[in-house]
Coordinates of C-alpha atoms in Angstrom, one line a residue:
Chain A
M1 CA 76.5 98.5 162.8
I2 CA 74.5 101.7 162.3
T3 CA 74.1 103.4 159.0
I4 CA 74.5 107.1 158.6
G5 CA 73.3 108.9 155.5
V6 CA 75.0 112.1 154.2
L7 CA 72.7 114.3 152.1
A8 CA 74.8 114.4 148.9
L9 CA 73.0 116.9 146.7
Q10 CA 75.5 119.7 146.9
G11 CA 78.1 120.9 149.4
D12 CA 81.0 119.4 151.5
F13 CA 79.4 116.0 152.0
E14 CA 82.7 114.2 151.4
A15 CA 84.3 116.0 154.4
H16 CA 81.5 114.6 156.6
R17 CA 81.8 111.2 155.1
N18 CA 85.6 111.1 155.9
I19 CA 84.9 112.0 159.6
L20 CA 82.1 109.5 159.9
E21 CA 84.0 106.6 158.3
A22 CA 86.9 107.2 160.8
Q23 CA 84.3 106.6 163.6
G24 CA 83.6 103.2 162.2
V25 CA 80.0 103.7 161.1
R26 CA 78.6 102.7 157.7
V27 CA 78.1 105.8 155.6
I28 CA 75.9 106.1 152.5
K29 CA 75.3 109.0 150.2
V30 CA 71.6 110.1 150.2
R31 CA 70.2 111.6 146.9
D32 CA 66.8 109.9 146.8
A33 CA 64.0 108.7 149.0
Q34 CA 65.0 105.1 148.8
S35 CA 68.5 105.6 150.3
L36 CA 67.0 107.8 153.0
Q37 CA 65.0 104.8 154.2
E38 CA 68.2 102.9 155.0
C39 CA 69.6 105.5 157.4
D40 CA 69.6 105.4 161.2
G41 CA 70.6 109.1 161.1
L42 CA 71.3 111.8 158.6
I43 CA 73.9 114.5 158.2
I44 CA 72.9 117.6 156.3
P45 CA 76.2 119.1 155.2
G46 CA 77.5 122.6 154.6
G47 CA 76.9 124.1 151.1
E48 CA 74.2 126.4 149.7
S49 CA 70.9 126.0 151.5
T50 CA 69.0 127.3 148.4
V51 CA 70.5 124.6 146.2
M52 CA 69.8 121.8 148.7
S53 CA 66.2 122.7 149.4
Q54 CA 65.4 123.1 145.7
L55 CA 67.0 119.8 144.8
C56 CA 65.2 118.1 147.7
E57 CA 61.9 119.3 146.2
R58 CA 62.8 118.6 142.6
Y59 CA 63.7 115.0 143.4
G60 CA 60.9 114.1 145.8
L61 CA 63.1 114.1 149.0
W62 CA 61.4 116.9 150.9
E63 CA 58.3 115.0 152.1
P64 CA 60.1 111.8 153.0
L65 CA 62.7 113.9 154.9
Q66 CA 60.0 115.6 156.8
A67 CA 58.2 112.3 157.5
R68 CA 61.3 110.6 158.8
L69 CA 62.3 113.6 161.0
A70 CA 58.7 113.7 162.4
A71 CA 59.1 110.0 163.2
G72 CA 62.2 110.7 165.2
M73 CA 65.1 110.1 162.8
A74 CA 68.4 111.6 164.2
A75 CA 70.0 114.4 162.2
F76 CA 73.0 116.7 162.4
G77 CA 73.1 119.8 160.2
T78 CA 76.1 122.1 159.8
C79 CA 75.7 125.7 158.5
A80 CA 73.4 125.2 155.5
G81 CA 72.3 122.0 157.1
M82 CA 71.3 123.9 160.2
I83 CA 69.2 126.3 158.0
L84 CA 67.4 123.3 156.5
L85 CA 66.6 121.8 159.9
A86 CA 65.4 125.1 161.5
K87 CA 61.8 126.3 162.0
G88 CA 62.1 129.8 160.7
I89 CA 64.6 131.7 158.5
S90 CA 65.2 135.3 157.8
G91 CA 67.4 136.5 154.9
A92 CA 65.9 133.7 152.7
S93 CA 66.1 133.9 149.0
R94 CA 63.6 136.4 147.5
N95 CA 63.5 134.6 144.2
F96 CA 61.7 131.4 145.3
E97 CA 59.9 130.2 148.3
Q98 CA 62.8 128.9 150.4
Q99 CA 61.3 126.4 152.8
T100 CA 62.8 124.7 155.9
L101 CA 62.1 121.2 157.3
G102 CA 61.1 122.8 160.6
A103 CA 62.3 119.9 162.8
L104 CA 64.6 121.9 165.1
D105 CA 62.8 124.6 167.2
I106 CA 65.2 127.5 166.3
D107 CA 65.0 130.4 164.0
V108 CA 68.1 131.4 162.0
A109 CA 69.3 134.4 160.0
R110 CA 71.2 133.5 156.8
N111 CA 74.6 135.1 156.2
A112 CA 74.2 137.1 159.4
Y113 CA 77.9 137.4 160.1
G114 CA 78.4 139.3 156.9
A115 CA 80.0 138.7 153.5
Q116 CA 82.8 136.2 152.8
V117 CA 85.5 138.7 153.9
D118 CA 83.9 138.4 157.4
S119 CA 84.1 134.6 157.5
F120 CA 86.2 133.7 160.5
E121 CA 87.7 131.0 162.8
A122 CA 87.3 131.0 166.6
D123 CA 88.0 128.8 169.6
I124 CA 84.8 127.4 171.0
E125 CA 84.2 125.5 174.3
V126 CA 82.4 122.3 173.6
P127 CA 81.0 119.7 176.0
P128 CA 83.2 116.6 176.4
V129 CA 82.1 113.5 174.4
E130 CA 82.5 111.3 177.6
A131 CA 81.5 112.9 180.9
G132 CA 84.5 113.9 182.9
E133 CA 86.9 114.1 179.9
S134 CA 88.7 117.4 179.8
A135 CA 87.8 119.3 176.7
E136 CA 90.2 121.3 174.6
P137 CA 88.5 124.2 172.8
L138 CA 87.4 123.3 169.3
R139 CA 88.6 125.4 166.3
A140 CA 85.4 126.4 164.6
V141 CA 85.3 127.6 161.0
F142 CA 82.4 130.0 160.2
I143 CA 81.8 130.5 156.4
R144 CA 79.1 133.0 155.5
A145 CA 77.5 131.5 158.6
P146 CA 73.9 131.7 159.7
Q147 CA 73.1 133.0 163.2
I148 CA 70.7 131.4 165.6
V149 CA 68.3 134.1 166.5
R150 CA 65.7 132.2 168.6
C151 CA 65.8 129.0 170.6
G152 CA 62.6 127.1 171.6
E153 CA 62.1 125.6 175.1
A154 CA 63.3 122.2 174.1
I155 CA 66.6 123.5 172.8
E156 CA 69.8 122.8 174.7
V157 CA 72.6 125.2 173.8
L158 CA 75.9 123.2 173.7
A159 CA 78.3 125.9 172.7
R160 CA 78.4 129.6 172.3
H161 CA 80.6 132.2 170.5
G162 CA 80.5 135.2 172.8
D163 CA 76.8 135.3 173.8
Q164 CA 75.7 133.7 170.5
P165 CA 74.6 130.1 170.6
V166 CA 76.4 128.2 167.8
V167 CA 75.8 124.5 168.7
V168 CA 72.3 123.4 169.7
R169 CA 70.7 120.1 170.4
Q170 CA 67.1 118.9 170.7
G171 CA 67.0 115.2 171.5
K172 CA 68.6 113.4 168.6
L173 CA 68.8 116.5 166.4
M174 CA 71.9 118.6 166.5
A175 CA 73.1 121.7 164.5
S176 CA 76.1 124.0 164.4
S177 CA 76.4 127.3 162.6
F178 CA 80.1 126.5 161.8
H179 CA 81.8 123.6 160.0
P180 CA 83.4 121.0 162.3
E181 CA 83.9 118.9 159.2
I182 CA 86.3 121.5 157.8
S183 CA 88.7 121.6 160.8
G184 CA 88.5 117.8 160.9
D185 CA 87.7 117.8 164.7
A186 CA 85.4 114.7 165.2
R187 CA 84.0 115.5 168.6
L188 CA 80.7 117.0 167.6
H189 CA 80.1 114.1 165.3
Q190 CA 81.0 111.7 168.1
L191 CA 78.7 113.5 170.5
W192 CA 75.8 113.2 168.0
L193 CA 76.6 109.6 167.2
K194 CA 76.4 108.6 170.9
G195 CA 72.8 109.8 170.8
V196 CA 72.0 107.9 167.6
E197 CA 73.6 104.7 169.0
K198 CA 71.7 104.9 172.2
E199 CA 68.4 105.1 170.4
S200 CA 69.0 102.5 167.8
G201 CA 70.5 100.1 170.3
S202 CA 73.3 99.0 168.0
E203 CA 77.0 99.3 168.5
I204 CA 79.2 101.6 166.6
G205 CA 82.2 99.9 165.1
Chain B
M1 CA 99.9 126.1 154.0
S2 CA 100.5 129.0 156.3
E3 CA 97.7 131.4 157.2
T4 CA 99.5 134.6 156.3
N5 CA 96.8 137.2 156.4
G6 CA 94.4 136.3 159.1
Q7 CA 93.1 139.3 161.0
L8 CA 92.6 139.2 164.7
N9 CA 89.4 140.8 166.2
G10 CA 87.3 140.9 169.3
H11 CA 87.0 137.4 170.8
G12 CA 90.1 135.5 172.0
G13 CA 91.6 133.6 169.1
D14 CA 89.1 134.9 166.5
Q15 CA 90.7 135.3 163.0
K16 CA 89.1 136.6 159.9
A17 CA 90.0 135.8 156.3
T18 CA 92.4 132.9 157.0
F19 CA 93.5 130.6 154.3
R20 CA 91.1 128.0 155.8
T21 CA 88.1 130.3 155.6
K22 CA 89.0 131.1 152.0
V23 CA 89.3 127.4 151.0
G24 CA 86.3 126.8 153.2
L25 CA 84.0 128.7 150.8
A26 CA 85.4 126.7 147.9
E27 CA 84.6 123.5 149.8
M28 CA 81.0 124.7 150.2
L29 CA 80.6 125.2 146.5
K30 CA 81.5 121.6 145.7
G31 CA 79.0 119.5 143.8
G32 CA 77.5 122.8 142.5
V33 CA 77.3 124.9 139.4
I34 CA 78.6 128.5 139.2
M35 CA 76.9 130.4 136.4
D36 CA 78.1 133.4 134.4
V37 CA 75.5 136.2 134.5
V38 CA 75.5 139.7 133.0
T39 CA 72.3 141.1 134.5
P40 CA 70.4 140.8 137.8
E41 CA 67.6 139.1 135.9
Q42 CA 70.0 136.3 134.8
A43 CA 71.3 136.0 138.4
I44 CA 67.7 135.4 139.6
I45 CA 67.2 132.8 137.0
A46 CA 70.5 131.2 138.1
E47 CA 69.4 131.1 141.8
Q48 CA 66.0 129.7 140.9
A49 CA 67.6 127.0 138.9
G50 CA 69.8 126.0 141.8
A51 CA 73.2 127.7 141.0
A52 CA 75.6 127.4 144.0
A53 CA 77.0 130.9 143.0
V54 CA 77.0 133.4 140.2
M55 CA 79.9 135.0 138.3
A56 CA 79.1 138.7 137.5
L57 CA 80.6 139.9 134.3
E58 CA 79.8 142.4 131.5
R59 CA 79.9 140.0 128.6
V60 CA 79.9 136.2 128.5
P61 CA 83.0 134.7 127.0
S62 CA 81.4 133.9 123.6
D63 CA 80.5 137.6 123.2
I64 CA 84.0 138.7 124.3
R65 CA 85.3 136.4 121.6
K66 CA 82.9 137.8 118.9
E67 CA 83.2 141.5 119.7
G68 CA 86.9 141.7 120.5
G69 CA 88.4 144.8 122.1
V70 CA 89.6 144.9 125.7
A71 CA 87.6 142.9 128.2
R72 CA 87.7 144.4 131.8
M73 CA 86.2 143.9 135.2
A74 CA 82.4 144.3 135.1
N75 CA 80.6 147.6 135.8
L76 CA 80.5 148.0 139.6
K77 CA 76.9 149.1 139.6
L78 CA 76.0 145.9 137.8
I79 CA 77.9 143.8 140.3
Q80 CA 76.2 145.7 143.2
Q81 CA 72.7 145.0 141.6
I82 CA 73.5 141.4 141.2
K83 CA 74.6 141.1 144.8
E84 CA 71.3 142.7 145.8
A85 CA 69.3 140.4 143.6
V86 CA 70.5 137.0 145.1
T87 CA 71.6 135.5 148.4
I88 CA 74.0 132.9 146.9
P89 CA 77.7 133.9 146.7
V90 CA 78.6 136.4 144.0
M91 CA 82.0 136.2 142.2
A92 CA 83.5 138.6 139.8
K93 CA 86.4 138.6 137.4
C94 CA 89.5 140.8 137.3
R95 CA 92.2 140.9 134.7
I96 CA 95.3 138.8 135.2
G97 CA 97.8 141.0 137.2
H98 CA 95.3 143.8 137.7
F99 CA 95.5 144.0 141.5
V100 CA 93.7 147.3 141.6
E101 CA 90.6 145.8 140.0
A102 CA 91.0 143.1 142.7
Q103 CA 91.2 145.8 145.4
V104 CA 88.0 147.4 144.1
L105 CA 86.2 144.1 144.0
Q106 CA 87.3 143.3 147.6
A107 CA 86.1 146.7 148.7
L108 CA 82.7 145.9 147.1
E109 CA 82.7 142.7 149.1
V110 CA 82.3 140.2 146.4
D111 CA 82.6 136.7 147.8
F112 CA 85.3 135.3 145.3
I113 CA 87.5 137.0 142.7
D114 CA 88.4 135.1 139.5
E115 CA 91.7 136.3 138.2
S116 CA 90.7 135.3 134.7
E117 CA 92.2 134.7 131.3
V118 CA 88.8 135.4 129.8
L119 CA 89.5 139.1 130.4
T120 CA 92.3 140.9 128.6
P121 CA 95.5 140.5 130.7
A122 CA 96.8 143.6 132.4
D123 CA 100.2 142.1 133.1
E124 CA 101.9 139.7 130.7
H125 CA 104.5 138.5 133.2
F126 CA 103.0 138.5 136.7
H127 CA 99.8 137.4 138.5
I128 CA 98.3 139.0 141.6
D129 CA 99.8 138.3 145.0
K130 CA 96.6 136.8 146.3
Y131 CA 97.8 136.4 149.9
A132 CA 97.6 140.2 150.1
F133 CA 93.8 140.0 150.0
R134 CA 91.1 139.0 152.5
V135 CA 88.7 137.8 149.7
P136 CA 89.5 134.4 148.2
F137 CA 90.7 134.0 144.6
V138 CA 90.1 131.3 142.0
C139 CA 92.5 131.0 139.1
G140 CA 92.6 129.0 135.9
C141 CA 95.1 126.3 134.9
R142 CA 95.9 124.1 132.0
D143 CA 98.3 121.8 133.8
L144 CA 99.6 120.9 137.3
G145 CA 102.5 123.4 137.1
E146 CA 100.2 126.3 136.4
A147 CA 97.8 125.1 139.2
L148 CA 100.6 125.0 141.8
R149 CA 102.0 128.4 140.7
R150 CA 98.6 129.9 141.3
I151 CA 98.2 128.1 144.7
G152 CA 101.7 129.3 145.6
E153 CA 100.4 132.8 145.0
G154 CA 97.5 132.2 147.3
A155 CA 94.6 131.0 145.1
A156 CA 92.0 129.2 147.3
M157 CA 90.4 127.4 144.4
I158 CA 91.6 126.2 141.0
R159 CA 89.5 125.7 137.9
T160 CA 90.9 124.0 134.8
K161 CA 90.5 126.6 132.0
G162 CA 89.0 124.8 129.1
E163 CA 88.3 127.1 126.2
A164 CA 85.8 129.7 127.4
G165 CA 83.1 130.7 125.0
S166 CA 83.7 127.8 122.6
G167 CA 80.8 125.6 123.6
N168 CA 83.4 122.8 123.1
I169 CA 84.4 120.6 126.0
V170 CA 87.6 119.2 124.4
E171 CA 90.0 121.7 126.1
A172 CA 88.3 121.3 129.5
V173 CA 88.9 117.5 129.2
R174 CA 92.5 118.0 128.1
H175 CA 93.3 120.3 131.0
L176 CA 91.6 118.2 133.7
R177 CA 93.3 115.0 132.4
A178 CA 96.6 116.9 132.3
V179 CA 96.3 117.9 136.0
H180 CA 95.3 114.4 137.1
G181 CA 97.8 112.6 134.9
A182 CA 100.6 114.7 136.4
I183 CA 99.4 114.1 139.9
R184 CA 99.4 110.3 139.3
R185 CA 102.9 110.6 137.8
I186 CA 104.5 112.4 140.7
Q187 CA 102.8 110.1 143.2
A188 CA 104.8 107.3 141.7
M189 CA 108.1 109.2 141.9
P190 CA 110.7 108.5 144.5
H191 CA 111.3 111.5 146.7
E192 CA 114.7 112.4 145.2
E193 CA 113.1 113.0 141.8
L194 CA 110.6 115.6 143.1
M195 CA 113.0 118.6 143.0
T196 CA 113.8 118.2 139.3
E197 CA 110.1 117.6 138.7
A198 CA 109.3 120.8 140.5
K199 CA 111.8 122.6 138.2
N200 CA 110.3 121.0 135.1
L201 CA 106.7 121.9 136.2
G202 CA 107.8 125.4 137.2
A203 CA 106.0 124.8 140.5
P204 CA 106.9 125.4 144.2
Y205 CA 108.8 122.4 145.5
D206 CA 106.9 122.2 148.8
L207 CA 103.6 122.0 147.0
V208 CA 104.9 119.3 144.6
V209 CA 106.0 117.3 147.7
Q210 CA 102.5 117.8 149.3
V211 CA 100.7 116.7 146.1
A212 CA 103.0 113.7 145.8
K213 CA 102.0 112.7 149.3
T214 CA 98.2 113.4 149.2
G215 CA 97.5 112.6 145.6
K216 CA 95.3 115.8 145.2
L217 CA 95.6 119.5 144.9
P218 CA 95.7 121.4 148.2
V219 CA 92.6 123.3 147.2
P220 CA 89.3 122.3 145.5
N221 CA 89.6 121.8 141.7
F222 CA 86.6 122.8 139.6
S223 CA 86.1 122.7 135.8
A224 CA 85.4 125.6 133.4
G225 CA 85.4 126.5 129.8
G226 CA 83.2 124.8 127.2
V227 CA 80.3 123.2 129.2
A228 CA 77.2 123.5 127.0
T229 CA 75.1 120.5 128.0
P230 CA 74.1 118.4 131.1
A231 CA 76.3 115.6 129.7
D232 CA 79.3 117.9 129.4
A233 CA 78.9 118.8 133.1
A234 CA 78.5 115.2 134.1
L235 CA 81.6 114.3 132.0
M236 CA 83.7 116.8 133.9
M237 CA 82.4 115.5 137.3
Q238 CA 83.1 111.9 136.3
L239 CA 86.6 112.9 135.3
G240 CA 87.1 114.2 138.8
A241 CA 86.1 117.9 138.8
E242 CA 84.6 118.9 142.1
A243 CA 82.1 121.4 140.7
V244 CA 81.4 123.1 137.4
F245 CA 81.6 126.7 136.0
V246 CA 79.2 127.4 133.1
G247 CA 79.8 130.5 131.1
S248 CA 78.1 131.1 127.8
G249 CA 76.5 127.6 127.8
I250 CA 73.3 128.7 129.7
F251 CA 72.4 132.2 128.5
K252 CA 73.5 131.6 124.9
S253 CA 71.2 128.5 124.6
T254 CA 67.6 128.7 123.4
D255 CA 66.3 127.7 126.8
P256 CA 68.3 129.2 129.7
Q257 CA 65.8 128.4 132.5
Q258 CA 65.5 124.7 131.7
R259 CA 69.2 124.3 130.7
A260 CA 70.4 125.9 133.9
K261 CA 68.2 123.5 135.9
A262 CA 69.3 120.5 133.8
I263 CA 73.0 121.3 134.3
V264 CA 72.5 121.6 138.1
D265 CA 70.7 118.3 138.1
A266 CA 73.4 116.7 136.0
T267 CA 76.1 117.9 138.3
T268 CA 74.4 116.3 141.3
F269 CA 73.5 113.1 139.5
Y270 CA 76.6 113.0 137.3
D271 CA 77.0 109.2 137.7
D272 CA 73.4 108.3 137.2
P273 CA 72.6 108.0 133.4
A274 CA 68.9 107.4 134.0
K275 CA 68.7 110.8 135.8
L276 CA 70.7 112.4 133.0
V277 CA 68.1 111.3 130.5
E278 CA 65.4 112.6 132.7
C279 CA 66.9 116.1 133.1
S280 CA 68.1 116.4 129.5
M281 CA 64.9 115.2 127.7
E282 CA 63.0 118.5 127.3
L283 CA 65.9 120.7 126.3
G284 CA 66.1 122.9 123.2
D285 CA 69.3 123.8 121.3
A286 CA 72.6 124.2 123.0
M287 CA 74.8 127.2 122.2
P288 CA 76.6 127.0 118.9
G289 CA 80.0 125.5 119.3
L290 CA 83.5 126.3 117.8
D291 CA 86.1 123.8 116.6
V292 CA 89.1 124.8 118.6
R293 CA 91.4 123.2 116.1
Q294 CA 90.4 125.8 113.6
M295 CA 91.4 128.6 116.0
A296 CA 94.6 130.5 115.7
E297 CA 96.8 130.3 118.9
S298 CA 96.2 134.1 119.3
E299 CA 92.4 133.5 119.5
M300 CA 92.7 131.0 122.4
L301 CA 91.9 132.5 125.8
S302 CA 93.4 129.5 127.7
T303 CA 97.0 130.4 126.6
R304 CA 96.8 133.5 128.8
G305 CA 98.5 133.0 132.2
W306 CA 102.2 132.6 133.1

């Protein structure tokens, strides 16, 4: 059975854990470098990116995270998690040096859809988990969401809202600017887990 | 819960300000610390310490308590400056029942409104109809009935009240235990007893039925009022709070920077005593505390709310 870590420093990590457990994978909370080493893949949840990046640094998680991602660990980031995985950010905090892990070749703009009153839901076309399956649109919940403003050559855009890419993949790394964990739709998690499973060679469930 | 005030816009099926986007922001603040700030400089310290959001207000609760008079919504210029100073969500308080203060805060695009007992109530019978707003609301409660009345009015987040500005955690513990105890009690009830229980709680029947079924509030439940130390924050988290509000506890201590950081750390590592030692070791003095049993009922802020 594969082990998926959920970065549990701050944010809606419990919502991710609920979805993952329903997929029959072992889920552990990651708050230190030791638990990170047990993971076949890592979810970086929604929350405040400024809080997560600071706590990562304060508790010695930043370098181990970068090292594991460089060595090819699978990861899926939603909203704040996408910001952490990205190469570049605009709209970062002005009050400390907000870094990113730089694993995913995209640039993002924080809070680019506006203030909380502009947070929204939308129907998004997503690729089917199994080829040939018909795919219902996914109800995507965008909360003070970041926008993807640049995609590198290795980036595959899996879904768009209007012209705007909102789900991207680069090998075993995936990210969405919205929160699939909030609407409880497991398809993006399943899609990502398929990639993790293939690489690790172990069965899910 | 119905999505009563979602607004349609451009793309097919796009909806702004639904109940789910409101509760969604509360979900994102889980496991975090929301800090009261009265200046942009304090907001910056809060963001640097790892606050998940800040609450902009004119005076922290312990000063409101000391100075007396009418406590109102904060100066708008100040809220604007705080919004410009940080990138994390900015909340602001309005008086209970003062829906025009709330309209103004919404027009200013604050991220969350706290209809708060810490300010002087504007209405001694009715709270704000929170479904009428696009911005999400948080409200205080002392027990399950009060929590469900506020959710029935459209609150997207609940915080147990505690006793703001007291530096004393006892009321926060009492209120959180009261909510969780009542939830456990109604979970054990046969269905036919729930209507009378709803009457006794003074809570909407459908929400009572929902809580009996799920065993939790329909919106996130945070803790407020009296947190002064990292151990206080961890205590509320271990008791089941999903995040922590800290009012006077940070900027009325002798070491706001370190204390803010330590309370953030303690909220993340709430169940790890070794980490709690590590983050609390270098702290100076906490804010002075008040014995709430020496307080007259009229001095208690938590009794405001209907």
